[in-house]
mmCIF file of C-alpha atoms (C1' of nucleotides) and ligand atoms in Angstrom:
data_model
loop_
_atom_site.group_PDB
_atom_site.id
_atom_site.type_symbol
_atom_site.label_atom_id
_atom_site.label_comp_id
_atom_site.label_asym_id
_atom_site.label_seq_id
_atom_site.Cartn_x
_atom_site.Cartn_y
_atom_site.Cartn_z
ATOM 1 C CA UNK F 1094 -24.304 -7.283 -17.847
ATOM 2 C CA UNK F 1095 -20.865 -8.197 -19.235
ATOM 3 C CA UNK F 1096 -20.874 -11.789 -20.949
ATOM 4 C CA UNK F 1097 -18.363 -12.908 -19.362
ATOM 5 C CA UNK F 1098 -17.411 -16.301 -20.568
ATOM 6 C CA UNK F 1099 -14.077 -17.902 -20.958
ATOM 7 C CA UNK F 1100 -14.449 -17.180 -24.524
ATOM 8 C CA UNK F 1101 -14.421 -13.982 -24.196
ATOM 9 C CA UNK F 1102 -12.452 -13.114 -21.759
ATOM 10 C CA UNK F 1103 -9.880 -14.868 -23.869
ATOM 11 C CA UNK F 1104 -10.412 -12.225 -26.773
ATOM 12 C CA UNK F 1105 -10.363 -9.383 -24.614
ATOM 13 C CA UNK F 1106 -6.380 -10.510 -23.635
ATOM 14 C CA UNK F 1107 -6.374 -11.772 -27.661
ATOM 15 C CA UNK F 1108 -7.426 -7.836 -28.870
ATOM 16 C CA UNK F 1109 -5.155 -6.337 -26.296
ATOM 17 C CA UNK F 1110 -2.686 -7.977 -28.496
ATOM 18 C CA UNK F 1111 -1.355 -10.366 -25.643
ATOM 19 C CA UNK F 1112 -0.352 -13.854 -26.381
ATOM 20 C CA UNK F 1113 -4.043 -15.832 -24.927
ATOM 21 C CA UNK F 1114 -2.276 -18.060 -22.292
ATOM 22 C CA UNK F 1115 -4.378 -20.193 -20.080
ATOM 23 C CA UNK F 1116 -2.861 -18.102 -16.739
ATOM 24 C CA UNK F 1117 -3.758 -14.877 -18.410
ATOM 25 C CA UNK F 1118 -6.849 -16.038 -18.990
ATOM 26 C CA UNK F 1119 -7.533 -17.517 -16.102
ATOM 27 C CA UNK F 1120 -6.230 -14.559 -13.958
ATOM 28 C CA UNK F 1121 -8.508 -11.882 -15.690
ATOM 29 C CA UNK F 1122 -11.389 -14.118 -15.693
ATOM 30 C CA UNK F 1123 -11.101 -14.343 -11.853
ATOM 31 C CA UNK F 1124 -10.098 -10.781 -11.914
ATOM 32 C CA UNK F 1125 -13.302 -9.894 -13.760
ATOM 33 C CA UNK F 1126 -15.914 -11.994 -11.478
ATOM 34 C CA UNK F 1127 -14.757 -11.397 -8.176
ATOM 35 C CA UNK F 1128 -15.776 -7.837 -7.041
ATOM 36 C CA UNK F 1129 -13.543 -7.738 -3.945
ATOM 37 C CA UNK F 1130 -10.495 -5.523 -5.417
ATOM 38 C CA UNK F 1131 -8.059 -9.189 -5.030
ATOM 39 C CA UNK F 1132 -4.440 -9.114 -4.204
ATOM 40 C CA UNK F 1133 -2.460 -11.190 -6.036
ATOM 41 C CA UNK F 1134 -2.845 -13.900 -3.592
ATOM 42 C CA UNK F 1135 -6.168 -13.803 -3.092
ATOM 43 C CA UNK F 1136 -6.941 -13.694 -6.968
ATOM 44 C CA UNK F 1137 -4.490 -17.097 -7.136
ATOM 45 C CA UNK F 1138 -6.295 -18.580 -4.112
ATOM 46 C CA UNK F 1139 -9.507 -18.549 -6.060
ATOM 47 C CA UNK F 1140 -8.206 -19.972 -8.459
ATOM 48 C CA UNK F 1141 -6.530 -23.214 -6.631
ATOM 49 C CA UNK F 1142 -10.062 -25.274 -7.125
ATOM 50 C CA UNK F 1143 -10.229 -25.057 -11.059
ATOM 51 C CA UNK F 1144 -6.734 -24.037 -11.660
ATOM 52 C CA UNK F 1145 -4.225 -24.919 -9.062
ATOM 53 C CA UNK F 1146 -1.464 -24.937 -12.156
ATOM 54 C CA UNK F 1147 -1.355 -21.231 -12.186
ATOM 55 C CA UNK F 1148 1.715 -20.033 -9.733
ATOM 56 C CA UNK F 1149 1.537 -17.274 -7.314
ATOM 57 C CA UNK F 1150 4.640 -15.551 -9.330
ATOM 58 C CA UNK F 1151 2.750 -16.090 -12.487
ATOM 59 C CA UNK F 1152 -0.187 -14.149 -11.306
ATOM 60 C CA UNK F 1153 1.739 -11.220 -9.769
ATOM 61 C CA UNK F 1154 3.662 -11.067 -13.231
ATOM 62 C CA UNK F 1155 0.232 -11.408 -15.113
ATOM 63 C CA UNK F 1156 -1.709 -8.435 -13.549
ATOM 64 C CA UNK F 1157 1.253 -6.017 -13.967
ATOM 65 C CA UNK F 1158 1.054 -6.961 -17.583
ATOM 66 C CA UNK F 1159 -2.809 -6.492 -17.704
ATOM 67 C CA UNK F 1160 -2.509 -3.090 -15.968
ATOM 68 C CA UNK F 1161 -0.113 -2.272 -18.368
ATOM 69 C CA UNK F 1162 -2.245 -2.953 -20.984
ATOM 70 C CA UNK F 1163 -5.053 -1.576 -19.868
ATOM 71 C CA UNK F 1164 -7.232 -4.337 -18.800
ATOM 72 C CA UNK F 1165 -6.726 -3.753 -15.062
ATOM 73 C CA UNK F 1166 -6.022 -1.005 -12.988
ATOM 74 C CA UNK F 1167 -4.156 -0.619 -8.791
ATOM 75 C CA UNK F 1168 -6.242 0.231 -6.543
ATOM 76 C CA UNK F 1169 -5.217 2.950 -3.597
ATOM 77 C CA UNK F 1170 -5.522 0.751 -0.528
ATOM 78 C CA UNK F 1171 -3.623 1.899 2.696
ATOM 79 C CA UNK F 1172 -2.161 -1.085 4.182
ATOM 80 C CA UNK F 1173 0.330 -1.085 2.081
ATOM 81 C CA UNK F 1174 -1.252 -4.531 -0.345
ATOM 82 C CA UNK F 1175 -1.178 -4.097 -4.018
ATOM 83 C CA UNK F 1176 -5.024 -4.589 -5.230
ATOM 84 C CA UNK F 1177 -6.462 -5.159 -8.453
ATOM 85 C CA UNK F 1178 -9.526 -3.650 -10.443
ATOM 86 C CA UNK F 1179 -11.006 -5.259 -13.744
ATOM 87 C CA UNK F 1180 -13.415 -2.466 -13.703
ATOM 88 C CA UNK F 1181 -10.953 0.241 -16.186
ATOM 89 C CA UNK F 1182 -13.774 2.852 -16.645
ATOM 90 C CA UNK F 1183 -13.309 5.872 -13.875
ATOM 91 C CA UNK F 1184 -15.501 5.159 -11.180
ATOM 92 C CA UNK F 1185 -15.225 5.830 -7.389
ATOM 93 C CA UNK F 1186 -14.412 3.493 -4.198
ATOM 94 C CA UNK F 1187 -16.482 3.021 -0.918
ATOM 95 C CA UNK F 1188 -13.849 1.560 1.720
ATOM 96 C CA UNK F 1189 -15.037 0.026 4.242
ATOM 97 C CA UNK F 1190 -12.427 0.342 7.173
ATOM 98 C CA UNK F 1191 -13.008 -1.946 9.834
ATOM 99 C CA UNK F 1192 -13.315 -4.973 7.082
ATOM 100 C CA UNK F 1193 -10.773 -3.485 4.705
ATOM 101 C CA UNK F 1194 -13.613 -4.034 1.916
ATOM 102 C CA UNK F 1195 -13.727 -2.234 -1.458
ATOM 103 C CA UNK F 1196 -16.719 -2.064 -2.902
ATOM 104 C CA UNK F 1197 -17.424 0.291 -6.231
ATOM 105 C CA UNK F 1198 -19.700 3.200 -6.631
ATOM 106 C CA UNK F 1199 -20.493 5.289 -9.419
ATOM 107 C CA UNK F 1200 -23.111 7.575 -10.048
ATOM 108 C CA UNK F 1201 -23.570 9.796 -13.061
ATOM 109 C CA UNK F 1202 -24.755 13.039 -11.165
ATOM 110 C CA UNK F 1203 -21.287 12.880 -9.240
ATOM 111 C CA UNK F 1204 -19.386 12.703 -12.043
ATOM 112 C CA UNK F 1205 -21.036 15.239 -13.538
ATOM 113 C CA UNK F 1206 -20.910 17.633 -10.427
ATOM 114 C CA UNK F 1207 -17.193 16.469 -10.277
ATOM 115 C CA UNK F 1208 -16.511 17.685 -13.173
ATOM 116 C CA UNK F 1209 -17.851 20.474 -13.562
ATOM 117 C CA UNK F 1210 -16.242 22.312 -10.624
ATOM 118 C CA UNK F 1211 -12.382 20.867 -11.802
ATOM 119 C CA UNK F 1212 -13.807 22.462 -15.655
ATOM 120 C CA UNK F 1213 -13.065 25.442 -13.487
ATOM 121 C CA UNK F 1214 -10.197 24.959 -11.032
ATOM 122 C CA UNK F 1215 -7.246 24.616 -13.004
ATOM 123 C CA UNK F 1216 -3.741 22.882 -11.733
ATOM 124 C CA UNK F 1217 -0.520 24.019 -12.952
ATOM 125 C CA UNK F 1218 1.929 21.925 -14.533
ATOM 126 C CA UNK F 1219 -0.389 18.519 -13.727
ATOM 127 C CA UNK F 1220 -2.407 17.242 -16.480
ATOM 128 C CA UNK F 1221 -5.680 15.363 -14.202
ATOM 129 C CA UNK F 1222 -6.557 11.835 -16.222
ATOM 130 C CA UNK F 1223 -8.906 11.090 -13.561
ATOM 131 C CA UNK F 1224 -11.195 12.432 -10.789
ATOM 132 C CA UNK F 1225 -12.349 9.438 -8.341
ATOM 133 C CA UNK F 1226 -13.383 9.518 -4.658
ATOM 134 C CA UNK F 1227 -12.473 7.356 -1.808
ATOM 135 C CA UNK F 1228 -15.693 7.075 0.513
ATOM 136 C CA UNK F 1229 -14.352 5.887 3.852
ATOM 137 C CA UNK F 1230 -16.299 5.222 6.543
ATOM 138 C CA UNK F 1231 -17.457 1.761 8.685
ATOM 139 C CA UNK F 1232 -19.538 -1.456 7.819
ATOM 140 C CA UNK F 1233 -22.234 -1.081 10.215
ATOM 141 C CA UNK F 1234 -23.131 -4.780 10.145
ATOM 142 C CA UNK F 1235 -19.702 -6.772 8.353
ATOM 143 C CA UNK F 1236 -22.156 -9.624 7.312
ATOM 144 C CA UNK F 1237 -24.568 -7.426 5.119
ATOM 145 C CA UNK F 1238 -23.585 -6.360 2.473
ATOM 146 C CA UNK F 1239 -23.258 -2.320 1.600
ATOM 147 C CA UNK F 1240 -25.736 -0.732 -0.528
ATOM 148 C CA UNK F 1241 -26.740 2.466 -2.341
ATOM 149 C CA UNK F 1242 -30.110 3.656 -1.573
ATOM 150 C CA UNK J 1232 0.986 28.867 9.428
ATOM 151 C CA UNK J 1233 2.182 25.320 12.172
ATOM 152 C CA UNK J 1234 4.262 26.600 14.411
ATOM 153 C CA UNK J 1235 6.598 23.236 14.314
ATOM 154 C CA UNK J 1236 9.203 23.479 16.820
ATOM 155 C CA UNK J 1237 10.595 20.988 18.935
ATOM 156 C CA UNK J 1238 8.649 21.826 22.093
ATOM 157 C CA UNK J 1239 5.522 21.991 20.030
ATOM 158 C CA UNK J 1240 5.796 18.769 18.564
ATOM 159 C CA UNK J 1241 6.428 17.520 22.256
ATOM 160 C CA UNK J 1242 3.521 18.901 23.438
ATOM 161 C CA UNK J 1243 0.964 17.155 20.998
ATOM 162 C CA UNK J 1244 2.931 14.179 21.797
ATOM 163 C CA UNK J 1245 2.018 14.688 25.146
ATOM 164 C CA UNK J 1246 -0.909 15.890 25.057
ATOM 165 C CA UNK J 1247 -2.369 12.844 23.064
ATOM 166 C CA UNK J 1248 -1.597 10.970 26.145
ATOM 167 C CA UNK J 1249 2.006 9.433 24.951
ATOM 168 C CA UNK J 1250 5.181 9.616 26.944
ATOM 169 C CA UNK J 1251 7.257 11.955 24.923
ATOM 170 C CA UNK J 1252 10.230 9.694 23.718
ATOM 171 C CA UNK J 1253 12.858 11.271 21.481
ATOM 172 C CA UNK J 1254 12.313 9.204 18.560
ATOM 173 C CA UNK J 1255 8.138 9.776 18.862
ATOM 174 C CA UNK J 1256 9.391 13.912 18.842
ATOM 175 C CA UNK J 1257 11.812 13.202 15.964
ATOM 176 C CA UNK J 1258 9.419 11.360 14.070
ATOM 177 C CA UNK J 1259 6.844 13.645 14.269
ATOM 178 C CA UNK J 1260 8.220 16.618 13.983
ATOM 179 C CA UNK J 1261 9.755 14.924 10.267
ATOM 180 C CA UNK J 1262 6.125 13.931 9.203
ATOM 181 C CA UNK J 1263 4.629 17.371 10.260
ATOM 182 C CA UNK J 1264 7.540 19.026 8.259
ATOM 183 C CA UNK J 1265 7.554 16.293 4.949
ATOM 184 C CA UNK J 1266 4.782 17.220 2.275
ATOM 185 C CA UNK J 1267 5.425 14.366 0.728
ATOM 186 C CA UNK J 1268 3.464 11.676 2.544
ATOM 187 C CA UNK J 1269 6.670 9.197 3.389
ATOM 188 C CA UNK J 1270 6.773 5.730 3.829
ATOM 189 C CA UNK J 1271 8.658 5.156 7.495
ATOM 190 C CA UNK J 1272 11.899 4.407 5.098
ATOM 191 C CA UNK J 1273 11.893 7.828 4.005
ATOM 192 C CA UNK J 1274 11.094 9.300 7.651
ATOM 193 C CA UNK J 1275 13.911 7.225 8.646
ATOM 194 C CA UNK J 1276 16.434 8.548 5.768
ATOM 195 C CA UNK J 1277 15.586 12.130 6.811
ATOM 196 C CA UNK J 1278 16.037 12.105 10.172
ATOM 197 C CA UNK J 1279 19.875 10.202 10.025
ATOM 198 C CA UNK J 1280 21.410 13.631 9.457
ATOM 199 C CA UNK J 1281 20.245 14.661 12.853
ATOM 200 C CA UNK J 1282 19.075 11.645 15.314
ATOM 201 C CA UNK J 1283 20.821 8.454 13.343
ATOM 202 C CA UNK J 1284 20.345 6.705 16.737
ATOM 203 C CA UNK J 1285 16.338 6.072 15.886
ATOM 204 C CA UNK J 1286 16.117 2.757 14.915
ATOM 205 C CA UNK J 1287 14.082 1.697 11.256
ATOM 206 C CA UNK J 1288 11.709 -0.609 13.482
ATOM 207 C CA UNK J 1289 10.756 2.223 15.873
ATOM 208 C CA UNK J 1290 10.050 4.529 13.142
ATOM 209 C CA UNK J 1291 7.335 1.874 11.729
ATOM 210 C CA UNK J 1292 6.098 1.520 15.140
ATOM 211 C CA UNK J 1293 5.975 5.072 15.362
ATOM 212 C CA UNK J 1294 4.147 5.980 13.167
ATOM 213 C CA UNK J 1295 1.307 3.022 13.506
ATOM 214 C CA UNK J 1296 1.170 4.549 17.316
ATOM 215 C CA UNK J 1297 0.565 8.152 15.797
ATOM 216 C CA UNK J 1298 -2.233 6.942 13.634
ATOM 217 C CA UNK J 1299 -3.861 5.351 16.323
ATOM 218 C CA UNK J 1300 -3.894 8.599 19.018
ATOM 219 C CA UNK J 1301 -4.877 10.717 15.826
ATOM 220 C CA UNK J 1302 -1.974 12.514 15.187
ATOM 221 C CA UNK J 1303 -0.962 10.888 11.907
ATOM 222 C CA UNK J 1304 -2.845 8.843 8.936
ATOM 223 C CA UNK J 1305 -1.998 6.422 6.632
ATOM 224 C CA UNK J 1306 -2.620 7.404 3.229
ATOM 225 C CA UNK J 1307 -4.216 5.648 0.416
ATOM 226 C CA UNK J 1308 -1.234 4.732 -2.233
ATOM 227 C CA UNK J 1309 -1.479 2.507 -5.417
ATOM 228 C CA UNK J 1310 1.885 0.652 -5.123
ATOM 229 C CA UNK J 1311 1.760 -1.373 -2.004
ATOM 230 C CA UNK J 1312 4.088 0.953 0.117
ATOM 231 C CA UNK J 1313 2.303 1.833 3.177
ATOM 232 C CA UNK J 1314 2.777 5.999 3.230
ATOM 233 C CA UNK J 1315 1.946 8.513 5.990
ATOM 234 C CA UNK J 1316 0.712 12.056 7.183
ATOM 235 C CA UNK J 1317 0.721 14.264 9.344
ATOM 236 C CA UNK J 1318 -2.503 16.519 8.276
ATOM 237 C CA UNK J 1319 -5.517 14.548 10.203
ATOM 238 C CA UNK J 1320 -8.126 16.843 8.878
ATOM 239 C CA UNK J 1321 -10.240 16.022 5.891
ATOM 240 C CA UNK J 1322 -8.621 16.864 2.490
ATOM 241 C CA UNK J 1323 -7.944 15.438 -0.733
ATOM 242 C CA UNK J 1324 -4.879 13.963 -2.328
ATOM 243 C CA UNK J 1325 -3.014 15.033 -5.502
ATOM 244 C CA UNK J 1326 -1.174 12.025 -7.283
ATOM 245 C CA UNK J 1327 1.143 12.245 -10.367
ATOM 246 C CA UNK J 1328 1.670 8.965 -11.337
ATOM 247 C CA UNK J 1329 5.010 9.622 -13.240
ATOM 248 C CA UNK J 1330 6.380 10.847 -10.120
ATOM 249 C CA UNK J 1331 4.580 8.603 -7.551
ATOM 250 C CA UNK J 1332 4.280 12.418 -5.461
ATOM 251 C CA UNK J 1333 1.251 12.770 -3.107
ATOM 252 C CA UNK J 1334 0.567 16.491 -2.933
ATOM 253 C CA UNK J 1335 -2.492 17.890 -0.689
ATOM 254 C CA UNK J 1336 -5.285 19.269 -2.136
ATOM 255 C CA UNK J 1337 -8.039 21.214 -0.274
ATOM 256 C CA UNK J 1338 -11.167 23.512 -1.494
ATOM 257 C CA UNK J 1339 -13.774 24.971 0.629
ATOM 258 C CA UNK J 1340 -16.500 24.396 -2.073
ATOM 259 C CA UNK J 1341 -15.031 21.001 -3.050
ATOM 260 C CA UNK J 1342 -15.745 20.511 0.130
ATOM 261 C CA UNK J 1343 -19.371 21.872 0.363
ATOM 262 C CA UNK J 1344 -20.107 20.184 -2.682
ATOM 263 C CA UNK J 1345 -19.408 16.774 -1.615
ATOM 264 C CA UNK J 1346 -20.937 17.442 1.619
ATOM 265 C CA UNK J 1347 -24.299 18.099 -0.085
ATOM 266 C CA UNK J 1348 -24.297 15.779 -2.502
ATOM 267 C CA UNK J 1349 -23.956 12.867 -0.012
ATOM 268 C CA UNK J 1350 -26.499 14.717 2.119
ATOM 269 C CA UNK J 1351 -28.901 13.742 -0.157
ATOM 270 C CA UNK J 1352 -27.646 10.154 -1.239
ATOM 271 C CA UNK J 1353 -27.807 7.713 1.093
ATOM 272 C CA UNK J 1354 -25.715 4.428 1.315
ATOM 273 C CA UNK J 1355 -27.271 1.536 3.780
ATOM 274 C CA UNK J 1356 -25.300 -0.727 6.359
ATOM 275 C CA UNK J 1357 -22.557 2.441 5.936
ATOM 276 C CA UNK J 1358 -21.378 4.890 7.932
ATOM 277 C CA UNK J 1359 -19.571 7.223 6.057
ATOM 278 C CA UNK J 1360 -16.103 9.094 8.234
ATOM 279 C CA UNK J 1361 -14.887 10.944 5.085
ATOM 280 C CA UNK J 1362 -15.174 11.314 2.042
ATOM 281 C CA UNK J 1363 -12.154 12.664 -0.014
ATOM 282 C CA UNK J 1364 -10.845 12.487 -3.760
ATOM 283 C CA UNK J 1365 -7.894 11.553 -5.176
ATOM 284 C CA UNK J 1366 -6.974 13.494 -8.260
ATOM 285 C CA UNK J 1367 -4.655 11.419 -10.264
ATOM 286 C CA UNK J 1368 -2.881 12.553 -13.221
ATOM 287 C CA UNK J 1369 0.647 13.422 -14.615
ATOM 288 C CA UNK J 1370 3.009 16.115 -13.508
ATOM 289 C CA UNK J 1371 3.852 17.887 -16.643
ATOM 290 C CA UNK J 1372 7.598 19.208 -15.695
ATOM 291 C CA UNK J 1373 8.637 16.277 -12.907
ATOM 292 C CA UNK J 1374 10.822 19.184 -11.263
ATOM 293 C CA UNK J 1375 8.548 21.735 -11.140
ATOM 294 C CA UNK J 1376 6.024 22.365 -8.786
ATOM 295 C CA UNK J 1377 2.221 21.589 -8.794
ATOM 296 C CA UNK J 1378 0.302 24.230 -8.182
ATOM 297 C CA UNK J 1379 -3.586 25.270 -7.595
ATOM 298 C CA UNK J 1380 -4.480 28.343 -10.010
ATOM 299 C "C1'" DA L 1407 17.632 16.061 42.692
ATOM 300 C "C1'" DT L 1408 17.128 10.361 42.981
ATOM 301 C "C1'" DT L 1409 14.831 6.495 42.801
ATOM 302 C "C1'" DC L 1410 11.276 3.488 40.919
ATOM 303 C "C1'" DT L 1411 8.951 1.265 37.121
ATOM 304 C "C1'" DA L 1412 6.095 0.422 33.314
ATOM 305 C "C1'" DA L 1413 6.702 1.378 28.910
ATOM 306 C "C1'" DA L 1414 9.544 1.981 24.958
ATOM 307 C "C1'" DT L 1415 13.544 1.838 21.947
ATOM 308 C "C1'" DA L 1416 17.546 -0.631 19.267
ATOM 309 C "C1'" DG L 1417 19.204 -4.382 17.416
ATOM 310 C "C1'" DG L 1418 18.334 -7.955 15.258
ATOM 311 C "C1'" DA L 1419 15.633 -11.918 14.156
ATOM 312 C "C1'" DA L 1420 11.516 -13.594 11.812
ATOM 313 C "C1'" DT L 1421 8.087 -13.165 8.563
ATOM 314 C "C1'" DA L 1422 5.199 -11.366 5.109
ATOM 315 C "C1'" DA L 1423 4.739 -9.479 -0.001
ATOM 316 C "C1'" DT L 1424 7.057 -9.193 -4.184
ATOM 317 C "C1'" DT L 1425 10.623 -9.852 -7.988
ATOM 318 C "C1'" DC L 1426 13.798 -11.722 -10.333
ATOM 319 C "C1'" DT L 1427 16.099 -16.439 -12.635
ATOM 320 C "C1'" DT L 1428 16.575 -19.776 -15.763
ATOM 321 C "C1'" DA L 1429 14.661 -24.260 -17.441
ATOM 322 C "C1'" DT L 1430 10.658 -26.000 -19.308
ATOM 323 C "C1'" DT L 1431 6.175 -25.690 -21.767
ATOM 324 C "C1'" DT L 1432 2.874 -22.733 -24.900
ATOM 325 C "C1'" DA L 1433 0.476 -19.947 -28.104
ATOM 326 C "C1'" DC L 1434 1.008 -18.420 -32.570
ATOM 327 C "C1'" DT L 1435 2.751 -18.418 -37.805
ATOM 328 C "C1'" DG L 1436 3.471 -19.828 -41.170
ATOM 329 C "C1'" DC H 880 3.198 -29.820 -38.553
ATOM 330 C "C1'" DA H 881 6.939 -27.703 -37.052
ATOM 331 C "C1'" DG H 882 9.682 -23.092 -35.248
ATOM 332 C "C1'" DT H 883 10.370 -19.786 -32.906
ATOM 333 C "C1'" DA H 884 9.756 -16.078 -29.291
ATOM 334 C "C1'" DA H 885 6.960 -15.814 -25.701
ATOM 335 C "C1'" DA H 886 5.234 -17.110 -21.049
ATOM 336 C "C1'" DT H 887 5.537 -20.102 -17.541
ATOM 337 C "C1'" DA H 888 6.358 -22.929 -12.813
ATOM 338 C "C1'" DA H 889 9.265 -23.274 -9.358
ATOM 339 C "C1'" DG H 890 12.204 -21.791 -6.174
ATOM 340 C "C1'" DA H 891 16.105 -18.512 -4.655
ATOM 341 C "C1'" DA H 892 16.290 -13.709 -3.708
ATOM 342 C "C1'" DT H 893 15.398 -9.287 -2.539
ATOM 343 C "C1'" DT H 894 12.115 -5.865 0.060
ATOM 344 C "C1'" DA H 895 8.814 -4.177 3.175
ATOM 345 C "C1'" DT H 896 7.210 -5.243 7.379
ATOM 346 C "C1'" DT H 897 6.412 -7.140 12.152
ATOM 347 C "C1'" DC H 898 8.214 -9.319 16.005
ATOM 348 C "C1'" DC H 899 11.300 -10.320 19.877
ATOM 349 C "C1'" DT H 900 14.247 -9.323 24.132
ATOM 350 C "C1'" DA H 901 17.633 -7.060 26.749
ATOM 351 C "C1'" DT H 902 18.479 -2.342 27.648
ATOM 352 C "C1'" DT H 903 17.486 2.337 28.018
ATOM 353 C "C1'" DT H 904 14.145 6.144 29.127
ATOM 354 C "C1'" DA H 905 10.677 9.296 30.098
ATOM 355 C "C1'" DG H 906 8.155 10.588 33.705
ATOM 356 C "C1'" DA H 907 5.746 10.064 38.856
ATOM 357 C "C1'" DA H 908 6.560 9.764 43.268
ATOM 358 C "C1'" DT H 909 9.176 10.356 46.968
HETATM 359 MN MN1 MN X 2053 3.765 -4.736 2.053
HETATM 360 MN MN1 MN X 2054 4.065 -4.006 0.310
HETATM 361 ZN ZN1 ZN X 2055 -13.451 -0.571 -8.662
HETATM 362 ZN ZN1 ZN X 2056 -2.425 14.813 2.863
#
DNA sequence: ATTCTAAATAGGAATAATTCTTATTTACTG
DNA sequence: CAGTAAATAAGAATTATTCCTATTTAGAAT
């Protein structure tokens, strides 16, 4: 789908106008690879094996910078932890309350449905940038995957 | 709309099977009154004038307890702060990125639309408890209210 | 109304999460 | 291959939240 090599990630960063440092490449690469909408801490942990020199403080700082330049987005979460997403297109999230997993969800039909609705309804003094769904529920078997059928 | 006296709040707590202590009544009353989906700290600050004896630690503990018994709900937020809501019915949120304000949104038509959609779509290994919208955007004039027209 | 008691609280200590500071390193520029 | 501004590592500091425990309190039982 998305060719996600080191080189490719490096270019994404450079194209965004940032110095393509090794810590930045490592963090963005991890975020692009990791589907779990991780916290800074989780990204840092994931980097340990191959990039043990990247500090936790840098991961925090880099994630914020990636958001700033549009290469990542903050994910709304209800437990007081900051989580991040490398998907920057508008999409929805399936949130499993029991496992705290957040999974992407996108469907064109749903998108059109909501878009159609908000073309009619008007909210004054507010400029909508995005409408997304938060699908809350419980993962039946926590060990198995959630799949859209 | 919702008669929200001290006495009424007290009954809500008692009916939920909790000891109706003064700190609990004060916290829930504030949460019912405050439309801003406040943090524990904000609730505590709001209580200062009339209930200075309620400690911050208690506010944290009480809010979690209210969630536990279904008198309050956690609100998804993207800045790493826990925010709470006394509205326990399923409703959506308008989130102003610039002011970090969260405002309720509910519309029957929208509700039906989404319900209809998810009656068809099936997600396996997942039990949906609720689908809500996160309407993100910017408040044009931060000093004025956002209104649904 | 008074006593009893389990549960809840205040206050402060402890921990977890995040940001800040600064000396050193590094990626780009020429 | 310098030179330089920007970024980083490491650890200190701050902020957010939870935990601990002596004291208080709401409600139940006299
Ligand atoms: Mn936190
Ligand atoms: Mn936090
Ligand atoms: Zn996502
Ligand atoms: Zn709400």
